[in-house]
């Protein structure tokens, strides 16, 4: 025996269909009518955007490394040309900008303006520092800041920054056995052995 749908089921189906049709009709009328905002003419909004790279030009940045609450952090600053390791280290010695300090960045590199020198070779940078690394006079975080900043500058040899040897010479004396390190992908340094 087949049951016929109850009257309440038929009524609810009919009501649902009518409600759906009404909703669809309302949407179609609202879409056709628009939003009641009339057309406007162009509005003057000021000068064009600035700071955006022009098509066909090359963006140049220098990468500096500072200490942050969660470790070494890289910051990029715009430049008008590629910077040598010496030029990048001179910027590092100036310390973080006010905006970078607001982000919690500081420098562990002690003031040594004019005493930190860098020269380049193919795939390497020799950095002469006035302190001793072996006794801890130059903090390990400062070594990371110096090495990674130098490695990310314009170094001859077309090597990636993680493959550039940074040779740190203590007490401003060029040594036959400097502290040789490489900058890791996270801004930490690792010794080069062998």
Coordinates of N, CA and C in Angstrom, one line a residue, residues 56-159:
X56 N 60.9 48.2 -16.0 CA 62.2 48.2 -16.7 C 63.4 48.6 -15.9
X57 N 63.2 49.0 -14.7 CA 64.3 49.4 -13.8 C 64.6 48.3 -12.8
X58 N 65.8 48.3 -12.4 CA 66.2 47.2 -11.4 C 66.2 47.8 -10.0
X59 N 65.5 47.1 -9.1 CA 65.5 47.5 -7.7 C 66.8 47.1 -7.1
X60 N 67.3 47.9 -6.3 CA 68.6 47.7 -5.6 C 68.3 47.8 -4.1
X61 N 68.8 46.8 -3.3 CA 68.7 46.8 -1.9 C 70.0 46.3 -1.3
X62 N 70.2 46.8 -0.1 CA 71.3 46.2 0.7 C 70.7 45.5 1.9
X63 N 71.2 44.4 2.2 CA 70.7 43.6 3.3 C 71.6 43.7 4.5
X64 N 71.1 44.2 5.6 CA 71.8 44.4 6.8 C 71.2 43.4 7.9
X65 N 72.1 43.0 8.8 CA 71.6 42.0 9.8 C 71.7 42.6 11.2
X66 N 70.6 42.5 11.9 CA 70.5 43.1 13.3 C 70.0 42.0 14.2
X67 N 70.2 42.2 15.5 CA 69.7 41.2 16.5 C 68.3 41.6 16.9
X68 N 67.4 40.6 17.0 CA 66.0 40.9 17.4 C 65.6 40.0 18.5
X69 N 64.4 40.1 19.0 CA 64.0 39.4 20.1 C 64.0 37.9 19.9
X70 N 63.9 37.4 18.6 CA 63.9 36.0 18.3 C 65.2 35.6 17.5
X71 N 66.2 36.4 17.6 CA 67.5 36.0 16.9 C 67.9 37.0 15.8
X72 N 68.8 36.6 15.0 CA 69.3 37.5 13.9 C 68.2 37.8 12.9
X73 N 68.0 39.0 12.5 CA 67.0 39.4 11.5 C 67.6 40.2 10.4
X74 N 67.3 39.9 9.2 CA 67.7 40.7 8.0 C 66.7 41.9 7.8
X75 N 67.3 43.0 7.4 CA 66.5 44.1 6.9 C 67.0 44.6 5.6
X76 N 66.1 45.0 4.7 CA 66.5 45.5 3.4 C 66.3 47.0 3.3
X77 N 67.3 47.6 2.9 CA 67.3 49.1 2.7 C 67.5 49.4 1.2
X78 N 66.7 50.3 0.6 CA 67.0 50.7 -0.8 C 68.3 51.4 -1.0
X79 N 68.9 51.2 -2.1 CA 70.1 51.9 -2.5 C 70.0 52.3 -3.9
X80 N 70.9 53.2 -4.3 CA 70.9 53.6 -5.7 C 71.9 52.7 -6.6
X81 N 72.7 51.9 -5.9 CA 73.7 51.1 -6.6 C 74.0 49.9 -5.7
X82 N 74.6 48.8 -6.3 CA 75.1 47.7 -5.4 C 76.2 48.3 -4.5
X83 N 76.2 47.8 -3.3 CA 77.1 48.3 -2.3 C 78.2 47.2 -2.0
X84 N 79.4 47.7 -1.8 CA 80.5 46.8 -1.5 C 80.3 46.3 0.0
X85 N 81.0 45.3 0.4 CA 80.9 44.9 1.8 C 81.3 46.0 2.8
X86 N 82.3 46.8 2.4 CA 82.7 47.9 3.3 C 81.6 48.9 3.4
X87 N 80.9 49.3 2.3 CA 79.8 50.2 2.4 C 78.6 49.6 3.2
X88 N 78.4 48.4 3.0 CA 77.3 47.7 3.8 C 77.6 47.7 5.2
X89 N 78.9 47.4 5.6 CA 79.3 47.4 7.0 C 79.2 48.8 7.6
X90 N 79.6 49.8 6.8 CA 79.5 51.1 7.3 C 78.0 51.5 7.7
X91 N 77.1 51.0 6.9 CA 75.6 51.2 7.2 C 75.3 50.4 8.5
X92 N 75.8 49.2 8.6 CA 75.5 48.4 9.8 C 76.0 49.1 11.0
X93 N 77.2 49.7 10.9 CA 77.7 50.4 12.1 C 76.9 51.6 12.5
X94 N 76.1 52.2 11.6 CA 75.2 53.3 12.0 C 74.0 52.8 12.8
X95 N 73.8 51.5 12.8 CA 72.8 50.9 13.7 C 71.4 50.9 13.0
X96 N 70.4 50.3 13.7 CA 69.1 50.3 13.1 C 68.4 51.7 13.0
X97 N 67.5 51.8 12.0 CA 66.8 53.1 11.9 C 65.7 53.1 13.0
X98 N 65.1 54.3 13.3 CA 64.0 54.3 14.3 C 62.9 53.3 14.0
X99 N 62.6 53.1 12.8 CA 61.5 52.1 12.5 C 62.0 50.7 12.8
X100 N 63.2 50.4 12.5 CA 63.8 49.1 12.8 C 63.9 48.9 14.3
X101 N 64.2 49.9 15.1 CA 64.3 49.8 16.5 C 62.9 49.6 17.1
X102 N 61.9 50.2 16.5 CA 60.5 50.0 16.9 C 60.1 48.5 16.8
X103 N 60.7 47.8 15.8 CA 60.4 46.4 15.6 C 61.3 45.5 16.5
X104 N 62.0 46.2 17.4 CA 62.8 45.4 18.4 C 64.2 45.1 18.0
X105 N 64.7 45.6 16.9 CA 66.0 45.3 16.4 C 67.1 46.2 17.0
X106 N 68.2 45.6 17.3 CA 69.3 46.3 17.9 C 70.6 45.8 17.3
X107 N 71.7 46.4 17.6 CA 73.0 45.9 17.1 C 73.9 45.5 18.2
X108 N 74.5 44.3 18.1 CA 75.4 43.8 19.1 C 76.9 44.2 18.7
X109 N 77.0 44.8 17.5 CA 78.3 45.3 17.0 C 78.7 46.5 17.8
X110 N 79.8 46.5 18.6 CA 80.2 47.6 19.3 C 80.6 48.8 18.4
X111 N 80.5 50.0 18.9 CA 80.9 51.1 18.1 C 82.4 51.0 17.7
X112 N 82.6 51.0 16.4 CA 84.0 50.8 15.9 C 84.1 51.5 14.5
X113 N 83.5 52.7 14.4 CA 83.5 53.4 13.1 C 84.9 53.7 12.7
X114 N 85.2 53.4 11.5 CA 86.6 53.6 11.0 C 87.6 52.5 11.3
X115 N 87.2 51.6 12.2 CA 88.0 50.5 12.6 C 87.7 49.2 12.0
X116 N 86.6 49.1 11.4 CA 86.1 47.9 10.7 C 86.3 48.0 9.2
X117 N 87.2 47.2 8.7 CA 87.6 47.3 7.3 C 87.3 46.0 6.6
X118 N 86.8 46.1 5.3 CA 86.5 44.9 4.6 C 87.1 45.1 3.2
X119 N 87.8 44.0 2.7 CA 88.3 44.0 1.3 C 87.8 42.7 0.7
X120 N 87.6 42.7 -0.6 CA 87.0 41.5 -1.3 C 88.0 40.8 -2.1
X121 N 87.8 39.5 -2.3 CA 88.5 38.6 -3.2 C 87.4 37.9 -3.9
X122 N 87.8 37.0 -4.9 CA 86.8 36.2 -5.6 C 86.1 35.3 -4.6
X123 N 84.8 35.5 -4.3 CA 84.0 34.7 -3.4 C 84.4 34.7 -2.0
X124 N 85.1 35.8 -1.6 CA 85.5 35.9 -0.1 C 85.6 37.4 0.3
X125 N 85.5 37.6 1.6 CA 85.6 39.0 2.1 C 86.5 38.8 3.3
X126 N 87.6 39.7 3.4 CA 88.4 39.8 4.6 C 88.0 40.9 5.4
X127 N 87.6 40.7 6.6 CA 87.1 41.7 7.6 C 88.1 41.8 8.7
X128 N 88.7 43.0 8.9 CA 89.6 43.3 10.0 C 88.8 44.0 11.1
X129 N 88.8 43.4 12.3 CA 88.1 44.0 13.4 C 89.1 44.3 14.5
X130 N 88.8 45.3 15.3 CA 89.7 45.7 16.4 C 89.7 44.9 17.6
X131 N 88.8 43.9 17.7 CA 88.7 43.1 18.9 C 89.2 41.6 18.6
X132 N 89.2 40.9 19.7 CA 89.6 39.4 19.5 C 88.3 38.6 19.5
X133 N 88.2 37.7 18.6 CA 87.0 36.8 18.5 C 87.2 35.7 19.5
X134 N 88.4 35.2 19.6 CA 88.7 34.0 20.4 C 88.5 34.2 21.9
X135 N 88.6 35.4 22.4 CA 88.4 35.7 23.8 C 86.9 36.1 24.1
X136 N 86.1 36.3 23.1 CA 84.8 36.8 23.3 C 84.6 38.3 23.3
X137 N 85.7 39.0 23.0 CA 85.6 40.5 23.0 C 84.6 40.9 21.9
X138 N 84.5 40.1 20.8 CA 83.5 40.4 19.8 C 82.4 39.3 19.9
X139 N 81.3 39.7 20.4 CA 80.1 38.8 20.6 C 79.8 38.0 19.4
X140 N 79.4 36.7 19.6 CA 79.0 35.8 18.5 C 77.9 36.4 17.7
X141 N 76.9 37.1 18.3 CA 75.9 37.7 17.5 C 76.4 38.8 16.6
X142 N 77.4 39.6 17.2 CA 78.1 40.6 16.4 C 78.8 40.0 15.2
X143 N 79.4 38.9 15.4 CA 80.1 38.2 14.3 C 79.1 37.8 13.2
X144 N 77.9 37.3 13.6 CA 76.9 36.9 12.6 C 76.4 38.2 11.9
X145 N 76.2 39.3 12.6 CA 75.8 40.5 11.9 C 76.8 41.0 10.9
X146 N 78.1 41.0 11.3 CA 79.1 41.4 10.4 C 79.2 40.5 9.2
X147 N 79.3 39.2 9.4 CA 79.5 38.2 8.4 C 78.4 38.2 7.4
X148 N 77.2 38.1 7.9 CA 76.0 38.1 7.0 C 75.8 39.3 6.2
X149 N 76.1 40.5 6.8 CA 75.9 41.8 6.1 C 77.0 41.8 5.0
X150 N 78.2 41.4 5.3 CA 79.3 41.4 4.2 C 79.0 40.4 3.1
X151 N 78.5 39.2 3.5 CA 78.2 38.2 2.5 C 77.1 38.6 1.5
X152 N 76.1 39.4 2.0 CA 75.0 39.8 1.2 C 75.3 41.0 0.4
X153 N 76.5 41.6 0.5 CA 76.8 42.8 -0.3 C 77.3 42.3 -1.7
X154 N 77.9 43.3 -2.4 CA 78.3 43.0 -3.8 C 79.7 42.4 -3.7
X155 N 79.8 41.1 -3.7 CA 81.1 40.4 -3.6 C 81.4 39.7 -5.0
X156 N 82.6 39.9 -5.5 CA 83.0 39.3 -6.8 C 83.0 37.8 -6.7
X157 N 82.7 37.2 -7.9 CA 82.8 35.7 -7.9 C 81.4 35.0 -8.2
X158 N 80.3 35.8 -8.2 CA 79.0 35.2 -8.5 C 78.6 34.0 -7.6
X159 N 79.0 34.0 -6.4 CA 78.6 32.9 -5.5 C 77.4 33.4 -4.7

